[in-house]
Coordinates of C-alpha atoms and ligand atoms in Angstrom, one line a residue:
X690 CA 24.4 1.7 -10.9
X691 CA 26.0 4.8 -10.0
X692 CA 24.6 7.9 -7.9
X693 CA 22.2 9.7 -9.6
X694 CA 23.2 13.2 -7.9
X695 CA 21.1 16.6 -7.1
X696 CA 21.1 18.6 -10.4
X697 CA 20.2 15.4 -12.2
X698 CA 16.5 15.1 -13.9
X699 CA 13.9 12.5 -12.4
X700 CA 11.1 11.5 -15.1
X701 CA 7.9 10.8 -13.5
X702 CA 5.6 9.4 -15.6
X703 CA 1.8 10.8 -14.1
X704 CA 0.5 13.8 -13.1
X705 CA -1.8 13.5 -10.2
X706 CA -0.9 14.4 -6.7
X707 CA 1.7 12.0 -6.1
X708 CA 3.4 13.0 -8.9
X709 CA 3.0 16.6 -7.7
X710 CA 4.3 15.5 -3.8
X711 CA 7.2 13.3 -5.5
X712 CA 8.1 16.4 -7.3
X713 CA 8.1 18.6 -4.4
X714 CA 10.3 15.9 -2.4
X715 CA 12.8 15.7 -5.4
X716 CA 13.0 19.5 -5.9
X717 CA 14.1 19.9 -2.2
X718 CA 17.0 17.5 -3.1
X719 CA 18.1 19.8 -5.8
X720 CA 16.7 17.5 -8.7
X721 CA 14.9 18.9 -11.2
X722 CA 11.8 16.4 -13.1
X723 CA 10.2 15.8 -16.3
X724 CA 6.9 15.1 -15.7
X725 CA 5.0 13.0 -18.9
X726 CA 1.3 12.7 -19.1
X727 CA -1.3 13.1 -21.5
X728 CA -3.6 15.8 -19.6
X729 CA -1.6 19.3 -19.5
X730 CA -2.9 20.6 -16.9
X731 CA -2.2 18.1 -14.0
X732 CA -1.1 18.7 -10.2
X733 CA 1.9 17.7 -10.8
X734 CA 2.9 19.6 -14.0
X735 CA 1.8 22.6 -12.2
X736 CA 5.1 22.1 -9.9
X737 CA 7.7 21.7 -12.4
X738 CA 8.7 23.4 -15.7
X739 CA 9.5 20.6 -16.7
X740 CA 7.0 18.6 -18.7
X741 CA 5.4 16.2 -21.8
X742 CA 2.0 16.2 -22.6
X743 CA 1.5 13.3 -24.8
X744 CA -0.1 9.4 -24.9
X745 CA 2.0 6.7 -23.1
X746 CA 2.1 4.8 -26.4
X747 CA 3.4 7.8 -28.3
X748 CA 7.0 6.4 -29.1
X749 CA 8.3 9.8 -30.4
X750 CA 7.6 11.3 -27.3
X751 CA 8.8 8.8 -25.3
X752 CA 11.9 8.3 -27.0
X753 CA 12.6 12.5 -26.1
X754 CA 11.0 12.1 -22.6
X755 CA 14.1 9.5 -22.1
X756 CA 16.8 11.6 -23.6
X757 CA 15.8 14.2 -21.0
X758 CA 16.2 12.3 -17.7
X759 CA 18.4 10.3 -15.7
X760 CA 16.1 8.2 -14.1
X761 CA 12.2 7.4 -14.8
X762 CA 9.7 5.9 -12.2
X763 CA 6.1 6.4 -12.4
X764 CA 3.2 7.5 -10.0
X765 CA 0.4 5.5 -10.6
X766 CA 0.6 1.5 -11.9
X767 CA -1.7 1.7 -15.0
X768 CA 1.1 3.4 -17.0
X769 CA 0.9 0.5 -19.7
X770 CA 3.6 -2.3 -19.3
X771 CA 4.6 -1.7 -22.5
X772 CA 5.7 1.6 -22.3
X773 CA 8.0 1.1 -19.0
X774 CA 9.9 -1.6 -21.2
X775 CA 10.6 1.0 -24.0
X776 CA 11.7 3.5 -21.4
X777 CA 13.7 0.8 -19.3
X778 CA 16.2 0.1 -22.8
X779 CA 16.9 3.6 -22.7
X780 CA 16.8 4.4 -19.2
X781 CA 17.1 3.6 -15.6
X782 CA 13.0 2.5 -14.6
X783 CA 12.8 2.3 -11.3
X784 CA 10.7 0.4 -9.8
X785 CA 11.2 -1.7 -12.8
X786 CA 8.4 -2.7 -15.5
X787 CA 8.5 -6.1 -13.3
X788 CA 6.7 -4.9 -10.2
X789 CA 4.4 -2.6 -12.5
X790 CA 3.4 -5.6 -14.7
X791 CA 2.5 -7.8 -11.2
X792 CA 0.8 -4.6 -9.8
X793 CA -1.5 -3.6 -12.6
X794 CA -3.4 -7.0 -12.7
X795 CA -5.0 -8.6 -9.7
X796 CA -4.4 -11.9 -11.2
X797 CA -0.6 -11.9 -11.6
X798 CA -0.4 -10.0 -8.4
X799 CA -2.7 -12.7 -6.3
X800 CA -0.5 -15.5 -8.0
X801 CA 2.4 -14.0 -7.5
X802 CA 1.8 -13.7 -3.5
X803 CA 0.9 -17.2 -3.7
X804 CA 3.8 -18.0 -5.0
X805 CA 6.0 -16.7 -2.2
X806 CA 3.9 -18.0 0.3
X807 CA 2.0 -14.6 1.7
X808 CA -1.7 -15.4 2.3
X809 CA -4.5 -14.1 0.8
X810 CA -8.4 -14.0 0.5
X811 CA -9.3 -16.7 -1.8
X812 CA -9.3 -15.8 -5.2
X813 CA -10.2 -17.7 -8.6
X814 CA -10.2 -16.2 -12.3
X815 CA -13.8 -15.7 -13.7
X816 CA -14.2 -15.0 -17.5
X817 CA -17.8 -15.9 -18.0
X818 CA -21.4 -16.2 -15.7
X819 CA -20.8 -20.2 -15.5
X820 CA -16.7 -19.5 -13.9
X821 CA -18.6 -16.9 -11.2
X822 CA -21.1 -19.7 -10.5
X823 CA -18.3 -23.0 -10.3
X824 CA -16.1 -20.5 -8.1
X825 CA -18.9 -19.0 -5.7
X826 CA -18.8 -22.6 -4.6
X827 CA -15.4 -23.2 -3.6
X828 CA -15.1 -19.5 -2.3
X829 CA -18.1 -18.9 -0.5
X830 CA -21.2 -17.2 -1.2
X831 CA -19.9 -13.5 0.4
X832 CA -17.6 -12.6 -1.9
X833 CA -16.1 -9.7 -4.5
X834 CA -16.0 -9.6 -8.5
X835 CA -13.1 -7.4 -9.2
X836 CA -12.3 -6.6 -12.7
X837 CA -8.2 -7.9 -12.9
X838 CA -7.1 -4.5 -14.7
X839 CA -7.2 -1.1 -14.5
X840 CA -9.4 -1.2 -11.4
X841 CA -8.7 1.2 -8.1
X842 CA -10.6 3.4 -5.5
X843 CA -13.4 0.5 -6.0
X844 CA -14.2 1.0 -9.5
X845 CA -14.8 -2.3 -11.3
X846 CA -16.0 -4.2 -8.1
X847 CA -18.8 -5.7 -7.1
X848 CA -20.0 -7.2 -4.3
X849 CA -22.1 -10.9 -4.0
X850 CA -24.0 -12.4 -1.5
X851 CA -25.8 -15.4 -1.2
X852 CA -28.9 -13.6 -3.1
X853 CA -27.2 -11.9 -5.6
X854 CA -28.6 -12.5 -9.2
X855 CA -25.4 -13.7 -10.5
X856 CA -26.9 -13.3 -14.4
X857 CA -27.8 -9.6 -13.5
X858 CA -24.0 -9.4 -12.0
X859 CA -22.4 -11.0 -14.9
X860 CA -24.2 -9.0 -17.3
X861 CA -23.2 -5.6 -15.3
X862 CA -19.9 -6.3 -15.3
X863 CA -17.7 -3.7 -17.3
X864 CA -14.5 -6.8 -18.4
X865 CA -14.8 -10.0 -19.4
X866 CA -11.7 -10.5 -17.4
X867 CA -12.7 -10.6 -13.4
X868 CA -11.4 -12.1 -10.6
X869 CA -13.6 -13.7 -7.4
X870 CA -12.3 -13.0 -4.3
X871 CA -13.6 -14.5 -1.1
X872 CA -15.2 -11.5 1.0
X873 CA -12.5 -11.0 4.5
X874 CA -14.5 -9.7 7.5
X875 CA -11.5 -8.2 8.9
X876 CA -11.0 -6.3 11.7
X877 CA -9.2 -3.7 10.4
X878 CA -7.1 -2.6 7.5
X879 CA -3.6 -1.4 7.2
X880 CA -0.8 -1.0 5.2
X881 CA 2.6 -0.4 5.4
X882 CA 5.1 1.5 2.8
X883 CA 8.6 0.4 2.5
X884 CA 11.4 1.9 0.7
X885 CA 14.1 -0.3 -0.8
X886 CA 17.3 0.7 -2.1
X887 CA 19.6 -1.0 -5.1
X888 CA 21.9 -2.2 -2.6
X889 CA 19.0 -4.4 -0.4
X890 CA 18.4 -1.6 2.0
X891 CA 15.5 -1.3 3.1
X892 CA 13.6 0.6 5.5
X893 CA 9.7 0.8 6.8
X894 CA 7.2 3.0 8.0
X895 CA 4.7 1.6 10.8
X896 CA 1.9 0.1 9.9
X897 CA -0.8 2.8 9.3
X898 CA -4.7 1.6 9.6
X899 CA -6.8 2.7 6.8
X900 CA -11.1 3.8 7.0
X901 CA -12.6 3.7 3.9
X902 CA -16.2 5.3 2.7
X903 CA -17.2 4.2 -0.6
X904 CA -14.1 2.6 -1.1
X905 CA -12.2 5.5 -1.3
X906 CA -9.5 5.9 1.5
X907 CA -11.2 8.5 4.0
X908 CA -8.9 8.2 7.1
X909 CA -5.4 7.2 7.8
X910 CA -4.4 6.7 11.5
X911 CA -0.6 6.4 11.7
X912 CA 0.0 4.1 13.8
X913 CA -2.2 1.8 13.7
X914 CA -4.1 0.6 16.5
X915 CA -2.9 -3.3 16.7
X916 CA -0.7 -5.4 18.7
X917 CA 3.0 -4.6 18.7
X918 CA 3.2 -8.5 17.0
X919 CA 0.7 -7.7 14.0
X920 CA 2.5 -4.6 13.5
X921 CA 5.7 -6.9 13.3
X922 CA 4.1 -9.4 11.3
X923 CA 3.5 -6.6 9.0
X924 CA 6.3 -5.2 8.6
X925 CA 7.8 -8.8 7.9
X926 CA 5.2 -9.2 5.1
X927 CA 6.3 -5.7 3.7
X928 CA 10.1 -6.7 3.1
X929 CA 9.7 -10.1 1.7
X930 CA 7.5 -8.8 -1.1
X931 CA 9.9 -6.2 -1.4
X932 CA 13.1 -8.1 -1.4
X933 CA 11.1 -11.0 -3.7
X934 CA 10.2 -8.1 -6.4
X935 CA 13.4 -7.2 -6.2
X936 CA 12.0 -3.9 -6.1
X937 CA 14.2 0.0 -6.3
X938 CA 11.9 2.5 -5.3
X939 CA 8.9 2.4 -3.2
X940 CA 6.0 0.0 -2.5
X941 CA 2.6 -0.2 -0.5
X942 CA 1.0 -2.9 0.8
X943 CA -2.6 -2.6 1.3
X944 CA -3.3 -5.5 4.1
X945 CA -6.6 -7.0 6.0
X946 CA -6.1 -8.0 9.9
X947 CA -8.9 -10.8 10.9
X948 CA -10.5 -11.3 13.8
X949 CA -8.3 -14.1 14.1
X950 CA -5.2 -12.2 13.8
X951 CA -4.1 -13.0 10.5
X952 CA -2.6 -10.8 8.1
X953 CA -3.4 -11.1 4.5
X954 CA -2.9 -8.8 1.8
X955 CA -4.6 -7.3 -0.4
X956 CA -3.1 -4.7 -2.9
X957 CA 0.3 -3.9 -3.9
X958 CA 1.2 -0.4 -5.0
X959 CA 4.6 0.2 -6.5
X960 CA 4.6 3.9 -5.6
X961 CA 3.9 6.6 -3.2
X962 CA 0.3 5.8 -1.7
X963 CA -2.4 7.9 -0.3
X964 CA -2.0 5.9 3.0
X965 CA 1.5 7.1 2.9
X966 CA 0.6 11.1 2.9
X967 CA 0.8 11.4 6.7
X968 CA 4.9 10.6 6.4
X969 CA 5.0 14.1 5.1
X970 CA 4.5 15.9 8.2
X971 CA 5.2 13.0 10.9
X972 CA 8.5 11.4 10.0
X973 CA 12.1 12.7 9.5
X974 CA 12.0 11.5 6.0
X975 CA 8.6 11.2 4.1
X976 CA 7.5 8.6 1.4
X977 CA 8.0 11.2 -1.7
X978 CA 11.7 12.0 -0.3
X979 CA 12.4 7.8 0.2
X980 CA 11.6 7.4 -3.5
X981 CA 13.8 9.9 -4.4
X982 CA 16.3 8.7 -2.2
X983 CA 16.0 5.1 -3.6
X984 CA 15.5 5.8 -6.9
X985 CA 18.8 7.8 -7.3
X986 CA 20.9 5.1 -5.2
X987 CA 21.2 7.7 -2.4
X988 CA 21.5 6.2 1.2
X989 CA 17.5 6.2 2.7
X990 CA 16.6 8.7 5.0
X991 CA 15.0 7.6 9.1
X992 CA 11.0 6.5 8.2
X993 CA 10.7 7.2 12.2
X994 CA 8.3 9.2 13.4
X995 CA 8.6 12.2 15.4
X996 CA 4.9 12.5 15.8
X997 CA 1.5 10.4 16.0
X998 CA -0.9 11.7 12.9
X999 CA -4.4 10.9 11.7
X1000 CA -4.9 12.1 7.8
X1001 CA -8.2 12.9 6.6
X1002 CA -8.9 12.9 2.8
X1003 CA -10.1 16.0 0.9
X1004 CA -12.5 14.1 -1.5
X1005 CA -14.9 16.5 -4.0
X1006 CA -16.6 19.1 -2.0
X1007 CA -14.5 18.5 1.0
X1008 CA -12.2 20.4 -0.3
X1009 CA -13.8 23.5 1.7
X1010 CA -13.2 22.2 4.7
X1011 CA -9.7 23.6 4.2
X1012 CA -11.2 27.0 5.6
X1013 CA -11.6 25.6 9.1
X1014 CA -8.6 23.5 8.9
X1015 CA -6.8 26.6 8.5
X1016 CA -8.0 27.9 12.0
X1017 CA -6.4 24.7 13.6
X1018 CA -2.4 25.3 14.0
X1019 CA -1.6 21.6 14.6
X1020 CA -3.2 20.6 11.5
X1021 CA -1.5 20.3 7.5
X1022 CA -2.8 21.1 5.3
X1023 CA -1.9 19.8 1.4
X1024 CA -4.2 20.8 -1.9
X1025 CA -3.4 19.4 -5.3
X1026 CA -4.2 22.3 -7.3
X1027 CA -7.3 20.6 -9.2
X1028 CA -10.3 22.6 -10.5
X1029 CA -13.4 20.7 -10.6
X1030 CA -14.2 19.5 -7.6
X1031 CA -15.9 16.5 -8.1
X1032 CA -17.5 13.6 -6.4
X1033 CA -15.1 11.0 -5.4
X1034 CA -12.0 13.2 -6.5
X1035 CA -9.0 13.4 -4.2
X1036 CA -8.8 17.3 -4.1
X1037 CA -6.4 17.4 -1.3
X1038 CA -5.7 16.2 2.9
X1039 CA -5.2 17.2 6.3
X1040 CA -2.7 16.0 8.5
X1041 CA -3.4 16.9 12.3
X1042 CA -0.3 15.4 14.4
X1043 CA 0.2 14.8 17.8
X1044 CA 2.6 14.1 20.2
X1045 CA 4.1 10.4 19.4
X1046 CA 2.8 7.8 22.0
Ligands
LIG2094 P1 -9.2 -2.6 -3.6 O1 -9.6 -1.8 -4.8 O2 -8.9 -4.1 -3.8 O3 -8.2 -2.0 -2.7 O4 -10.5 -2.6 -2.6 C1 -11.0 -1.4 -2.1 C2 -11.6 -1.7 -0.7 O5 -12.7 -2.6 -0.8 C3 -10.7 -2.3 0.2 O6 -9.8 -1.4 0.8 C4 -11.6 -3.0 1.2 O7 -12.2 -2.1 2.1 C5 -12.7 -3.5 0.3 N1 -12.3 -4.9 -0.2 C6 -11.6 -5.2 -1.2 N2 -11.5 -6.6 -1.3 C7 -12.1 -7.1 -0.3 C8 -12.2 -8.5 0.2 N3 -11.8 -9.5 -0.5 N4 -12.9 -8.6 1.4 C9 -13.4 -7.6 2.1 N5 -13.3 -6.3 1.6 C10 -12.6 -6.0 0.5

């Protein structure tokens, strides 16, 4: 595949912030992007002139969204499969409708890390009240119902303890399609984002550790705070998937560390991730810029870090707190431009650095 150059046109498909931040990145390069989704006034429309407003199964649309690029990649993984294999006969999809397809449901994704031999929490499918009972017993009691599609930030979970009236669960359930997993008492969580070009370079931020309220990612401390050999072990993790998915682009990898000292991951995310934001003001190149860089078969840029961070979330009425982050000269701060400040929406976040340890 040949270089995708500055003056070229990137098609993002997704508006949100990362869209927005991957726009930014790219637009620094020189590149200008398309950005496709249905709501018109998104964060990341509002940074380009470039843009579709239209369904992701609207084939007329997509068939002129494709025209007008050189590349497409996308900024969240529930863009449907469907439409990433229409785009990917016309143009460069990058990552490729593959890693979306593994990504958007828990099951393939859980299976899929089986399959190469990267541990897990114990998972079984569930499609009906008498599945969640057989598989409570070979999981455990303590344990989460996840739906296996379109789930994130915690939305379509629930979670069972020994008590729990498993007809009342069941019958709450928004899918017939869930997955069990065995609850982790970990230690802490972390992930770690690595780029990977078409040529099998590859290269990886630290390991970041990741506080959640809610289930909604609150706090990001970059690096984080576990032994030099977890951090390795990680990292290890990170580039196998990587290099197994065959993946061009970007991906995150949401990981539990036990008590024990095992690593077992959670979540993949082909794309720029929220755990990834602090990369923007701490590193040389940041995760928006790596996509780009991957994405267009440019050589990647240094994920090193020239200083320590700690990223706090903006979520709903947060977003105020920008006022006294503005007082603070060592601290970022990024908004996404959206209106309605609701609970539970990422409205923006603050990056305070520090001096690398
Ligand atoms: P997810 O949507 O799978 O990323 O889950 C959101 C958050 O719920 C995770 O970041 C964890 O804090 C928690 N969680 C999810 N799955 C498990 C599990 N199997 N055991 C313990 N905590 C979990």
């Amino acid at each position: 595949m040949p270089l995708i150059e500055p003056g070229a046109t990137i098609g993002i498909l997704g508006g949100g912030q990362l869209g927005r931040m991957t726009v930014l990145a790219a637009t620094a390069l020189g590149y200008r992007c398309h950005v496709y989704c249905p709501i018109e006034d998104s964060p990341a429309k509002q940074a380009t002139s470039l843009s579709t407003t239209a369904e992701y199964e609207d084939k007329h649309a997509l068939d002129r969204f494709a025209n007008s690029v050189d590349v497409v990649t996308f900024e969240f993984e529930n863009v449907p499969g469907d439409t990433a294999e229409f785009l990917a006969a016309r143009k460069p999809v990058r990552p490729g409708p593959t890693a979306l397809r593994i990504a958007q449901d828990r099951l393939k994704e859980k299976d899929f890390l089986r399959s190469i031999g990267v541990g897990t929490a114990p998972y079984e499918a569930v499609t009906s009240e008498e599945e969640l009972r057989r598989a409570l017993e070979t999981i455990g009691s303590r344990a989460i119902l996840k739906t296996v599609r379109m789930g994130y930030d915690g939305k379509g979970q629930v979670g069972i303890r020994g008590d729990s009236d498993l007809a009342a669960v069941w019958h709450g359930f928004e899918s017939c399609d869930g997955i069990l997993e065995g609850f982790v008492e970990f230690a802490c969580e972390i992930s770690v984002i690595i780029a990977r070009g078409e040529n099998g370079k590859t290269a990886t931020y630290a390991p970041v550790e990741n506080q959640h309220v809610n289930h909604i990612l609150d706090t990001t401390i970059a690096p984080a705070r576990v032994m030099p050999e977890i951090a390795m072990r990680a990292e290890a993790i990170a580039r196998h998937i990587a290099e197994k998915l065959d993946l061009v682009g970007l991906l995150a990898v949401e990981m539990f560390v036990t008590h024990g000292g095992e690593v077992l991951v959670n979540e993949l995310a082909p794309r720029p991730h929220n755990s990834g934001h602090w990369t923007i003001d701490a590193c040389y190149t940041n995760q928006f810029e790596q996509l780009v860089r991957a994405i267009c078969s440019l050589p990647l840029g240094s994920p090193e870090r020239h200083s320590d961070a700690v990223m706090k979330n903006l979520i709903g009425a947060d977003i105020e707190q920008w006022r006294e982050a503005v007082n603070d000269p060592l601290q970022k701060i990024h908004l996404y431009g959206k209106d309605e400040a609701l609970p539970g929406r990422k409205m923006g976040h603050v990056t305070k650095l520090s001096a690398r340890r």
